[in-house]
Coordinates of C-alpha atoms in Angstrom, one line a residue:
Chain A
X1 CA 49.2 167.0 58.9
X2 CA 52.9 166.2 58.0
X3 CA 54.5 162.8 58.7
X4 CA 58.5 162.5 58.8
X5 CA 60.5 159.7 58.9
X6 CA 64.3 159.7 60.2
X7 CA 66.8 157.0 59.1
X8 CA 70.1 156.4 61.2
X9 CA 72.3 153.6 62.7
X10 CA 71.7 153.2 66.5
X11 CA 74.1 155.4 68.5
X12 CA 73.6 158.4 66.4
X13 CA 70.9 160.1 67.8
X14 CA 67.9 159.7 65.1
X15 CA 65.4 159.2 67.7
X16 CA 66.7 162.3 69.6
X17 CA 66.8 164.2 66.7
X18 CA 63.0 163.3 66.0
X19 CA 62.4 164.3 70.0
X20 CA 64.3 167.6 69.4
X21 CA 62.3 168.5 65.9
X22 CA 59.4 167.6 67.8
X23 CA 59.9 170.2 70.5
X24 CA 60.9 172.7 67.9
X25 CA 57.4 172.6 66.2
X26 CA 56.0 172.2 69.7
X27 CA 57.3 175.5 70.4
X28 CA 55.7 177.1 67.0
X29 CA 52.1 175.8 68.3
X30 CA 51.7 172.5 66.8
X31 CA 50.5 169.4 67.8
X32 CA 53.4 166.7 67.7
X33 CA 54.1 163.3 68.1
X34 CA 57.1 161.4 67.7
X35 CA 58.5 157.8 68.5
X36 CA 60.8 155.4 67.9
X37 CA 60.7 152.1 65.8
X38 CA 59.1 150.1 68.7
X39 CA 61.4 147.5 69.8
X40 CA 65.1 146.9 70.8
X41 CA 67.9 149.0 69.2
X42 CA 71.6 148.2 68.5
X43 CA 74.7 150.4 68.1
X44 CA 75.3 150.5 64.7
X45 CA 72.2 148.7 63.1
X46 CA 69.3 150.7 61.1
X47 CA 67.2 152.5 63.1
X48 CA 64.2 154.9 61.9
X49 CA 62.2 157.3 64.5
X50 CA 58.6 159.0 63.2
X51 CA 57.3 162.4 63.7
X52 CA 54.2 163.5 63.0
X53 CA 53.2 167.8 62.8
X54 CA 49.6 168.9 63.0
X55 CA 47.6 172.1 63.5
X56 CA 45.2 170.1 65.2
X57 CA 45.8 166.8 68.0
X58 CA 47.4 164.3 66.5
X59 CA 44.8 161.3 66.7
X60 CA 46.6 158.6 64.6
X61 CA 48.6 156.1 66.9
X62 CA 50.1 153.7 64.1
X63 CA 53.5 153.5 62.3
X64 CA 54.2 156.2 59.2
X65 CA 54.4 154.3 56.0
X66 CA 53.7 157.1 53.8
X67 CA 56.1 159.9 54.7
X68 CA 56.1 163.6 53.6
X69 CA 59.8 163.9 54.0
X70 CA 62.5 162.0 55.2
X71 CA 65.8 163.0 57.0
X72 CA 68.7 160.1 56.5
X73 CA 71.6 160.6 59.1
X74 CA 74.0 158.2 57.8
X75 CA 74.9 158.2 54.1
X76 CA 76.0 154.2 54.0
X77 CA 72.4 153.7 54.6
X78 CA 71.6 154.8 51.5
X79 CA 73.1 151.5 50.2
X80 CA 71.7 149.2 53.0
X81 CA 68.2 149.6 53.3
X82 CA 65.6 151.4 50.6
X83 CA 64.7 155.2 52.6
X84 CA 62.3 156.0 50.2
X85 CA 59.9 153.2 50.7
X86 CA 56.3 155.1 50.9
X87 CA 57.7 158.3 50.3
X88 CA 55.2 160.5 49.2
X89 CA 55.9 161.7 45.3
X90 CA 57.4 165.7 45.7
X91 CA 58.8 164.8 49.3
X92 CA 62.1 166.1 50.9
X93 CA 65.4 164.0 51.0
X94 CA 67.5 165.8 53.3
X95 CA 70.8 163.1 53.5
X96 CA 73.7 163.5 55.7
X97 CA 76.4 163.4 52.8
X98 CA 78.9 165.0 51.4
X99 CA 77.9 164.7 47.8
X100 CA 76.1 167.4 46.0
X101 CA 71.8 166.2 45.9
X102 CA 72.0 165.5 41.9
X103 CA 74.8 162.9 42.9
X104 CA 72.8 160.9 44.9
X105 CA 70.7 158.9 41.8
X106 CA 66.9 159.6 43.5
X107 CA 64.3 159.6 41.3
X108 CA 63.6 163.0 40.1
X109 CA 60.1 162.9 41.8
X110 CA 61.7 163.8 45.2
X111 CA 63.4 167.0 46.2
X112 CA 66.8 166.2 47.8
X113 CA 68.9 168.4 49.9
X114 CA 72.3 167.6 51.2
X115 CA 74.4 168.5 54.2
X116 CA 77.7 167.5 55.2
X117 CA 76.4 166.7 58.9
X118 CA 79.4 164.4 59.7
X119 CA 82.0 167.0 58.7
X120 CA 80.0 169.6 60.9
X121 CA 80.2 167.1 64.1
X122 CA 83.7 166.4 63.7
X123 CA 84.6 170.0 63.5
X124 CA 82.7 170.9 66.5
X125 CA 83.6 167.7 68.4
X126 CA 79.8 166.0 68.9
X127 CA 80.9 163.1 70.0
X128 CA 84.2 161.1 69.1
X129 CA 85.5 161.2 65.6
X130 CA 84.9 157.9 64.8
X131 CA 81.1 157.9 65.5
X132 CA 80.0 162.0 65.3
X133 CA 76.8 162.5 66.5
X134 CA 75.1 164.6 63.8
X135 CA 71.9 164.9 64.6
X136 CA 71.7 168.5 65.7
X137 CA 73.4 169.7 62.5
X138 CA 71.3 168.0 60.3
X139 CA 68.4 169.7 62.1
X140 CA 69.5 173.2 61.2
X141 CA 69.4 171.9 57.6
X142 CA 66.3 171.1 58.3
X143 CA 65.2 174.2 58.9
X144 CA 66.5 176.0 56.0
X145 CA 64.6 173.5 53.6
X146 CA 61.2 173.8 55.8
X147 CA 60.6 177.0 54.4
X148 CA 59.8 175.1 50.8
X149 CA 57.1 173.0 53.4
X150 CA 53.4 173.8 54.2
X151 CA 54.7 173.7 58.2
X152 CA 57.8 175.6 58.5
X153 CA 60.1 175.6 61.8
X154 CA 62.2 178.6 62.5
X155 CA 66.1 178.1 63.8
X156 CA 65.1 180.0 67.2
X157 CA 63.1 177.0 67.6
X158 CA 65.6 174.4 66.4
X159 CA 68.2 175.9 69.0
X160 CA 65.8 176.1 71.9
X161 CA 64.7 172.5 71.9
X162 CA 68.5 171.7 71.3
X163 CA 68.8 173.6 74.5
X164 CA 65.9 171.4 76.2
X165 CA 66.7 167.9 74.9
X166 CA 70.8 167.7 74.7
X167 CA 72.3 167.4 77.9
X168 CA 75.9 168.2 77.1
X169 CA 78.0 170.8 74.7
X170 CA 74.7 172.9 74.1
X171 CA 76.6 175.4 72.6
X172 CA 78.3 173.3 70.2
X173 CA 75.6 171.6 69.1
X174 CA 73.9 175.1 68.3
X175 CA 76.8 176.5 66.3
X176 CA 76.8 173.0 64.5
X177 CA 73.3 173.4 63.4
X178 CA 73.5 177.1 62.9
X179 CA 76.4 176.7 60.2
X180 CA 74.6 173.6 58.7
X181 CA 71.2 176.2 58.0
X182 CA 73.6 177.8 55.6
X183 CA 75.5 175.3 54.4
X184 CA 72.7 172.8 53.4
X185 CA 72.7 172.4 49.6
X186 CA 69.4 172.5 48.0
X187 CA 68.9 171.2 44.4
X188 CA 66.9 174.7 43.1
X189 CA 66.0 173.3 40.0
X190 CA 64.0 170.4 41.3
X191 CA 62.6 172.6 44.2
X192 CA 61.2 175.2 41.5
X193 CA 60.0 172.2 39.0
X194 CA 57.4 170.9 42.0
Chain B
X1 CA 52.2 173.6 81.7
X2 CA 52.4 172.3 78.7
X3 CA 55.2 169.4 77.6
X4 CA 56.1 167.1 75.3
X5 CA 56.5 163.7 77.1
X6 CA 55.9 160.1 76.9
X7 CA 53.3 158.1 77.7
X8 CA 55.6 156.4 80.2
X9 CA 56.7 159.5 81.7
X10 CA 53.0 160.7 82.0
X11 CA 52.9 157.9 84.2
X12 CA 55.7 159.4 86.3
X13 CA 54.0 162.8 86.2
X14 CA 50.9 161.8 87.6
X15 CA 52.3 160.1 90.5
X16 CA 54.4 163.1 91.1
X17 CA 51.6 165.4 90.9
X18 CA 49.5 162.9 93.1
X19 CA 52.0 162.9 95.9
X20 CA 52.6 159.2 96.2
X21 CA 54.4 158.3 99.3
X22 CA 55.8 154.8 98.5
X23 CA 56.8 153.7 95.5
X24 CA 58.3 150.0 95.3
X25 CA 59.6 149.5 91.7
X26 CA 60.9 146.5 89.8
X27 CA 62.0 147.5 86.1
X28 CA 60.8 145.8 82.9
X29 CA 60.5 146.7 79.3
X30 CA 58.2 148.9 78.5
X31 CA 57.6 150.0 82.0
X32 CA 61.3 151.0 82.7
X33 CA 61.2 154.5 82.1
X34 CA 58.1 155.2 84.5
X35 CA 60.2 154.0 87.6
X36 CA 63.4 155.2 86.3
X37 CA 61.9 159.1 86.3
X38 CA 60.2 158.1 89.6
X39 CA 63.5 157.5 91.1
X40 CA 65.0 160.5 90.1
X41 CA 61.8 162.2 91.6
X42 CA 63.0 161.0 94.6
X43 CA 66.5 161.6 94.3
X44 CA 66.0 165.7 93.5
X45 CA 63.1 165.8 96.2
X46 CA 60.7 166.8 93.6
X47 CA 58.6 164.0 95.3
X48 CA 58.8 163.2 98.9
X49 CA 58.6 159.4 98.6
X50 CA 60.1 156.5 99.8
X51 CA 61.5 154.4 96.5
X52 CA 61.9 150.9 97.3
X53 CA 64.3 149.1 95.1
X54 CA 63.1 145.2 95.4
X55 CA 63.9 142.1 94.1
X56 CA 60.9 141.0 92.0
X57 CA 57.4 142.0 91.2
X58 CA 55.7 139.9 93.9
X59 CA 58.0 141.7 96.2
X60 CA 56.8 145.0 94.5
X61 CA 53.0 144.6 95.5
X62 CA 53.9 142.9 98.9
X63 CA 55.7 146.2 99.9
X64 CA 52.7 148.4 98.4
X65 CA 50.3 146.5 100.6
X66 CA 52.6 147.0 103.5
X67 CA 53.0 150.7 102.7
X68 CA 49.2 151.0 102.0
X69 CA 48.3 149.4 105.4
X70 CA 50.7 151.8 107.2
X71 CA 48.8 154.8 105.7
X72 CA 51.1 155.6 103.1
X73 CA 49.5 156.4 99.4
X74 CA 51.3 153.5 97.6
X75 CA 52.0 153.7 93.4
X76 CA 53.8 151.3 91.2
X77 CA 53.8 150.4 87.8
X78 CA 54.6 147.1 86.0
X79 CA 53.7 145.2 82.4
X80 CA 53.4 141.8 81.3
X81 CA 55.5 139.1 82.9
X82 CA 55.6 141.1 86.0
X83 CA 52.1 142.0 86.5
X84 CA 51.7 137.6 85.8
X85 CA 54.2 137.4 88.9
X86 CA 52.4 139.7 91.1
X87 CA 49.3 137.7 90.6
X88 CA 49.0 136.7 93.7
X89 CA 49.7 139.8 95.3
X90 CA 47.3 141.6 93.3
X91 CA 44.6 139.3 94.7
X92 CA 46.0 140.3 98.3
X93 CA 45.4 144.1 97.6
X94 CA 41.9 144.0 96.5
X95 CA 41.3 141.6 99.1
X96 CA 43.2 143.5 101.6
X97 CA 41.0 146.6 100.5
X98 CA 43.8 148.8 100.1
X99 CA 43.6 152.0 97.9
X100 CA 47.1 151.1 96.2
X101 CA 47.3 152.7 92.6
X102 CA 49.3 151.0 89.8
X103 CA 49.9 151.7 86.1
X104 CA 50.2 148.7 83.5
X105 CA 51.7 148.9 80.4
X106 CA 50.2 146.4 78.5
X107 CA 52.4 144.1 76.9
X108 CA 51.5 140.7 75.4
X109 CA 52.3 137.3 77.2
X110 CA 54.9 135.3 76.6
X111 CA 55.8 132.8 74.8
X112 CA 56.5 134.0 72.2
X113 CA 58.6 136.1 74.1
X114 CA 57.3 139.9 73.3
X115 CA 57.6 143.3 74.8
X116 CA 55.0 144.6 72.7
X117 CA 51.2 145.6 73.1
X118 CA 47.9 143.7 73.8
X119 CA 45.8 143.3 76.6
X120 CA 45.9 139.9 78.0
X121 CA 47.9 140.7 80.7
X122 CA 45.7 143.2 82.5
X123 CA 42.4 141.4 81.4
X124 CA 44.3 138.0 83.3
X125 CA 43.6 140.5 86.1
X126 CA 40.1 141.1 86.1
X127 CA 38.3 138.9 88.4
X128 CA 40.7 140.1 91.3
X129 CA 38.8 142.7 92.3
X130 CA 41.3 145.8 90.7
X131 CA 39.2 148.8 89.2
X132 CA 40.8 149.1 85.6
X133 CA 40.8 152.1 83.7
X134 CA 42.0 151.6 79.9
X135 CA 43.7 154.9 78.5
X136 CA 43.9 156.4 74.7
X137 CA 46.8 159.4 75.4
X138 CA 49.3 160.5 77.5
X139 CA 47.2 163.0 78.5
X140 CA 44.2 160.4 80.1
X141 CA 47.2 158.5 81.4
X142 CA 48.6 161.2 83.8
X143 CA 44.8 162.3 84.6
X144 CA 44.1 158.5 85.3
X145 CA 46.3 158.2 87.8
X146 CA 45.2 161.1 90.0
X147 CA 41.9 160.2 89.4
X148 CA 42.7 156.6 90.2
X149 CA 43.8 157.8 93.9
X150 CA 40.8 160.0 93.9
X151 CA 38.3 156.9 93.3
X152 CA 40.6 154.0 95.1
X153 CA 40.5 156.3 98.6
X154 CA 37.0 156.4 98.4
X155 CA 36.0 152.6 97.7
X156 CA 39.1 151.1 99.4
X157 CA 39.6 149.3 95.9
X158 CA 43.1 149.4 94.0
X159 CA 43.0 150.8 90.8
X160 CA 45.1 150.0 87.4
X161 CA 45.8 152.4 85.1
X162 CA 46.3 150.7 81.7
X163 CA 48.3 152.2 78.6
X164 CA 49.8 150.3 75.3
X165 CA 53.2 149.2 75.1
X166 CA 54.9 151.5 72.8
X167 CA 51.9 152.8 70.8
X168 CA 51.5 155.1 73.8
X169 CA 54.3 154.5 76.6
X170 CA 57.5 155.1 73.9
X171 CA 55.4 158.4 72.1
X172 CA 56.1 161.7 72.9
X173 CA 53.2 164.3 72.7
X174 CA 51.7 167.2 73.9
X175 CA 50.4 166.9 77.6
X176 CA 49.1 169.8 79.4
X177 CA 50.7 169.0 83.3
X178 CA 48.4 170.0 85.7
X179 CA 49.5 172.5 88.1
X180 CA 50.1 170.8 91.5
X181 CA 48.3 173.4 93.7
X182 CA 45.3 172.4 91.6
X183 CA 46.2 168.4 91.9
X184 CA 46.5 169.1 96.3
X185 CA 42.6 170.8 96.2
X186 CA 41.7 167.8 94.0
X187 CA 43.4 165.6 96.1
X188 CA 44.1 166.0 99.2
X189 CA 46.6 163.9 101.4
X190 CA 45.2 160.0 102.1
X191 CA 43.5 159.1 105.6
X192 CA 43.8 155.8 105.7
X193 CA 40.3 155.0 108.0
X194 CA 41.8 151.6 108.9
X195 CA 46.0 151.3 109.6
X196 CA 48.4 149.8 111.5
X197 CA 48.6 151.7 114.9
X198 CA 52.4 150.9 117.1
X199 CA 49.7 151.9 120.0
X200 CA 46.9 149.2 118.8
X201 CA 48.7 146.3 117.2
X202 CA 46.3 143.8 115.4
X203 CA 47.3 141.1 112.7
X204 CA 46.7 141.6 109.5
X205 CA 45.7 138.9 106.8
X206 CA 45.1 136.0 109.5
X207 CA 42.6 133.2 109.1
X208 CA 39.2 133.7 108.2
X209 CA 36.4 131.1 108.9
X210 CA 33.7 130.3 106.4
X211 CA 31.5 132.0 108.8
X212 CA 32.9 135.6 107.3
X213 CA 34.8 135.5 104.3
X214 CA 31.4 135.2 102.4
X215 CA 30.6 138.5 103.6
X216 CA 34.2 140.0 103.3
X217 CA 33.6 138.9 99.3
X218 CA 30.2 140.5 99.2
X219 CA 31.6 143.9 100.6
X220 CA 34.0 144.0 97.5
X221 CA 31.4 143.7 95.2
X222 CA 29.5 146.4 97.2
X223 CA 32.5 148.2 96.9
X224 CA 32.8 147.6 92.9
X225 CA 28.9 148.8 92.8
X226 CA 29.5 152.0 94.7
X227 CA 32.9 152.4 92.2
X228 CA 30.4 153.7 89.3
X229 CA 29.0 156.4 90.9
X230 CA 32.0 157.4 92.5
X231 CA 34.4 157.5 89.4
X232 CA 31.4 159.5 88.0
X233 CA 32.0 162.0 90.7
X234 CA 36.0 161.9 90.9
X235 CA 35.7 162.7 86.8
X236 CA 33.1 165.8 87.7
X237 CA 35.7 167.1 90.4
X238 CA 38.5 166.8 87.8
X239 CA 36.4 168.7 85.4
X240 CA 35.8 171.0 87.9
X241 CA 39.2 171.8 89.3
X242 CA 41.5 170.6 86.6
X243 CA 39.4 171.1 83.5
X244 CA 39.1 167.9 81.6
X245 CA 36.8 165.0 82.1
X246 CA 36.8 161.4 80.3
X247 CA 33.6 159.5 81.6
X248 CA 33.9 156.0 82.7
X249 CA 32.5 155.3 79.1
X250 CA 32.1 158.1 76.3
X251 CA 30.0 157.8 73.4
X252 CA 31.9 159.5 70.4
X253 CA 29.6 160.9 67.5
X254 CA 26.8 158.4 68.2
X255 CA 24.2 160.5 67.9
X256 CA 23.2 159.9 64.3
X257 CA 24.9 156.4 64.3
X258 CA 23.5 153.1 63.4
X259 CA 26.8 151.0 63.4
X260 CA 29.0 151.4 66.4
X261 CA 32.3 150.6 67.2
X262 CA 33.9 149.8 70.7
X263 CA 37.0 150.1 71.5
X264 CA 39.5 150.8 74.4
X265 CA 43.4 152.4 74.9
X266 CA 44.9 153.7 71.6
X267 CA 42.9 152.0 69.2
X268 CA 40.0 154.5 70.3
X269 CA 42.4 157.2 69.0
X270 CA 43.2 156.1 65.8
X271 CA 39.2 155.0 65.5
X272 CA 38.4 159.1 66.2
X273 CA 40.9 160.0 63.4
X274 CA 39.1 157.6 61.1
X275 CA 35.3 159.0 62.3
X276 CA 36.2 162.5 62.1
X277 CA 36.9 161.8 58.4
X278 CA 34.2 160.0 58.0
X279 CA 31.8 162.7 59.6
X280 CA 33.6 165.2 57.5
X281 CA 32.6 163.7 54.3
X282 CA 29.1 163.8 55.8
X283 CA 29.0 160.2 56.7
X284 CA 27.6 160.4 59.8
X285 CA 25.9 156.6 61.1
X286 CA 29.0 155.3 62.9
X287 CA 30.0 156.4 66.2
X288 CA 32.4 155.3 68.7
X289 CA 31.9 153.7 72.2
X290 CA 35.1 154.1 73.9
X291 CA 35.3 151.9 77.3
X292 CA 37.4 153.7 79.5
X293 CA 36.0 151.5 82.7
X294 CA 36.0 148.1 82.0
X295 CA 36.1 147.1 85.9
X296 CA 33.6 147.5 87.1
X297 CA 32.1 147.2 84.0
X298 CA 29.4 149.9 83.5
X299 CA 27.2 147.5 81.9
X300 CA 24.0 149.8 82.1
X301 CA 25.6 153.0 80.8
X302 CA 27.2 150.5 77.8
X303 CA 23.6 149.6 77.2
X304 CA 22.0 152.6 77.0
X305 CA 24.5 153.8 74.2
X306 CA 24.3 150.7 72.5
X307 CA 20.9 150.2 72.2
X308 CA 20.5 152.6 69.9
X309 CA 22.7 151.0 67.1
X310 CA 22.0 148.6 64.7
X311 CA 25.0 146.8 64.4
X312 CA 28.2 146.8 67.4
X313 CA 31.9 146.1 66.2
X314 CA 33.5 145.3 69.2
X315 CA 37.3 145.9 68.5
X316 CA 39.2 143.7 70.8
X317 CA 43.3 143.5 71.3
X318 CA 43.0 140.8 73.3
X319 CA 41.6 137.2 73.2
X320 CA 40.2 134.7 75.7
X321 CA 41.0 131.3 74.0
X322 CA 38.2 129.3 73.5
X323 CA 35.8 132.1 73.8
X324 CA 36.6 135.3 71.8
X325 CA 37.2 138.9 72.5
X326 CA 37.2 139.7 76.2
X327 CA 35.7 143.6 75.7
X328 CA 33.1 141.4 73.1
X329 CA 32.1 138.8 75.7
X330 CA 31.6 141.6 78.3
X331 CA 29.5 143.4 75.7
X332 CA 27.2 140.8 75.2
X333 CA 26.8 139.8 78.6
X334 CA 25.6 143.3 79.4
X335 CA 22.5 142.8 77.0
X336 CA 22.0 139.5 78.5
X337 CA 18.4 140.1 80.1
X338 CA 17.6 142.8 77.4
X339 CA 15.0 142.1 75.2
X340 CA 16.3 143.5 72.0
X341 CA 20.2 144.4 71.3
X342 CA 21.9 145.0 68.1
X343 CA 23.8 142.6 66.3
X344 CA 27.3 141.9 67.4
X345 CA 30.6 141.7 65.6
X346 CA 33.6 140.9 67.2
X347 CA 37.1 141.8 65.5
X348 CA 40.2 140.8 67.0
X349 CA 43.4 142.4 66.0
X350 CA 46.8 144.2 67.1
X351 CA 47.5 140.9 69.4
X352 CA 51.4 140.9 69.9
X353 CA 51.9 144.4 69.0
X354 CA 50.9 144.0 65.7
X355 CA 50.4 147.6 64.2
X356 CA 47.0 148.7 64.0
X357 CA 46.2 151.2 61.0
X358 CA 43.2 153.8 60.0
X359 CA 43.3 151.5 57.1
X360 CA 42.6 148.2 59.3
X361 CA 39.3 150.7 61.4
X362 CA 38.3 151.7 58.1
X363 CA 38.0 147.9 57.1
X364 CA 36.2 147.2 60.3
X365 CA 33.6 149.6 59.7
X366 CA 33.3 148.4 55.7
X367 CA 32.7 144.7 56.9
X368 CA 30.6 145.6 59.5
X369 CA 28.2 147.8 57.4
X370 CA 28.5 145.4 54.2
X371 CA 27.6 142.3 56.0
X372 CA 23.7 141.8 58.0
X373 CA 25.4 139.4 60.5
X374 CA 29.0 138.4 61.4
X375 CA 30.0 135.2 58.7
X376 CA 32.6 134.3 61.9
X377 CA 32.5 134.7 65.4
X378 CA 36.1 136.0 65.3
X379 CA 36.6 138.3 62.3
X380 CA 40.7 138.2 62.3
X381 CA 42.0 141.9 61.4
X382 CA 45.6 141.9 59.8
X383 CA 45.6 138.0 60.1
X384 CA 48.4 136.5 58.0
X385 CA 46.8 133.3 56.7

């Protein structure tokens, strides 16, 4: 079973990102379970969403405390919350950031990838310029790094899930995701080391 | 057709597939998405039902009672405080012998103000004459709504289908949505045995003197007694036509168990996860008894499973204040006239939506196995003292 935790801010689409990724994995015959942080959400406040993926039925029903990987939709969260809490050693951290992975200062026990999803979201007019919706772009980047994970997810499935779950601007969302797939910066050295 | 959907939407699909004809609704967190999707189904013609927006939960049940009396298949959903506000009409629906089906998303009763799960809302309605089914997965939710109508329309008692707030209501997972043609085969249109008839006007719910009322109440108990075989039949029919079954209770991996956990709701699912791991490691002396049907309480079936165990750990996500866990009370009462009974351990956990983890379940197993008898009447799990 693979467990992924999403960090975002209310309104950025972290919960929808988790649902899109759940659907993408579901298209590839996986059992999935996804849920938001249970409770009330405020625009701009830190939010979390969770995703479990398994080949057999997901039975466990509680929050995820020790994720295998994390996806951070907002770079400013790195100074606001401890996004790596509970993250398993060797786990991936995928961050929406215009920095290179080694510039973010994560401990070497984690594998880091960055994608400038904000620029892509602005380029493809996803959400207003002041609060772009970055969730689809970051999932394109995730598809690329998933090739290093035990359970992979193809861009075809990501695009199919975007078509299913995103109500507007489907084509632009898909373009952003595809571009992000090619743009993601992976710390190759770290990748080999693990 | 397989789909990734939330527990709440699983409820809506269940009502749609059952071809509910009247849906009276008042939104309340964490139930809102249920009636939101049903309203969408009605607006887009996917469900040909009358959708009634009313001013309170009390009115919701009053409208459902009216609809059911008029011969319609009536469905609604509520949660926590909403269910409590409905209470007078909850009695009315059962005493009126109306086959209404309602989903309740378990929500902790206020104060402290809460939107999170525990079972005290639905268990407060246990003596109203409603059949109660507790679900552990979204699939079971959809299927139980459909089965609920099948049972209700046979025994003329209302059915409450219960799911945990957030842990099920807002969690998306893969479910297999039944083909509506097969559901139609399983659940033909509702033909009320006794309904309002404009050509033969009568009053409903009038004064009943002590000469007759005793017998009316007796008949509700009689219908409850019939419910157990009827629910088993409805489940078998479901298996035959739609391919899945749940039982009214389920003994899971109890073949070699000397310790049995008694569970309900999503705690069952997490317990399966723990028990599967234990069995994979060769530790096969722990099993689960899932209680799906709490009303009527299947005492005979529960005793048949548990009497083989040395120790029984009842996990309650609820509390009868001044007594203890409510499932535990009922399980113990089922053994009332038995000569022998296992040692009962009552664990209370997850109140107010506190997370219940595999570690908590493992802790419950460890405590039960290492104690000959419980040290306390109630063993609190995850409580900060």
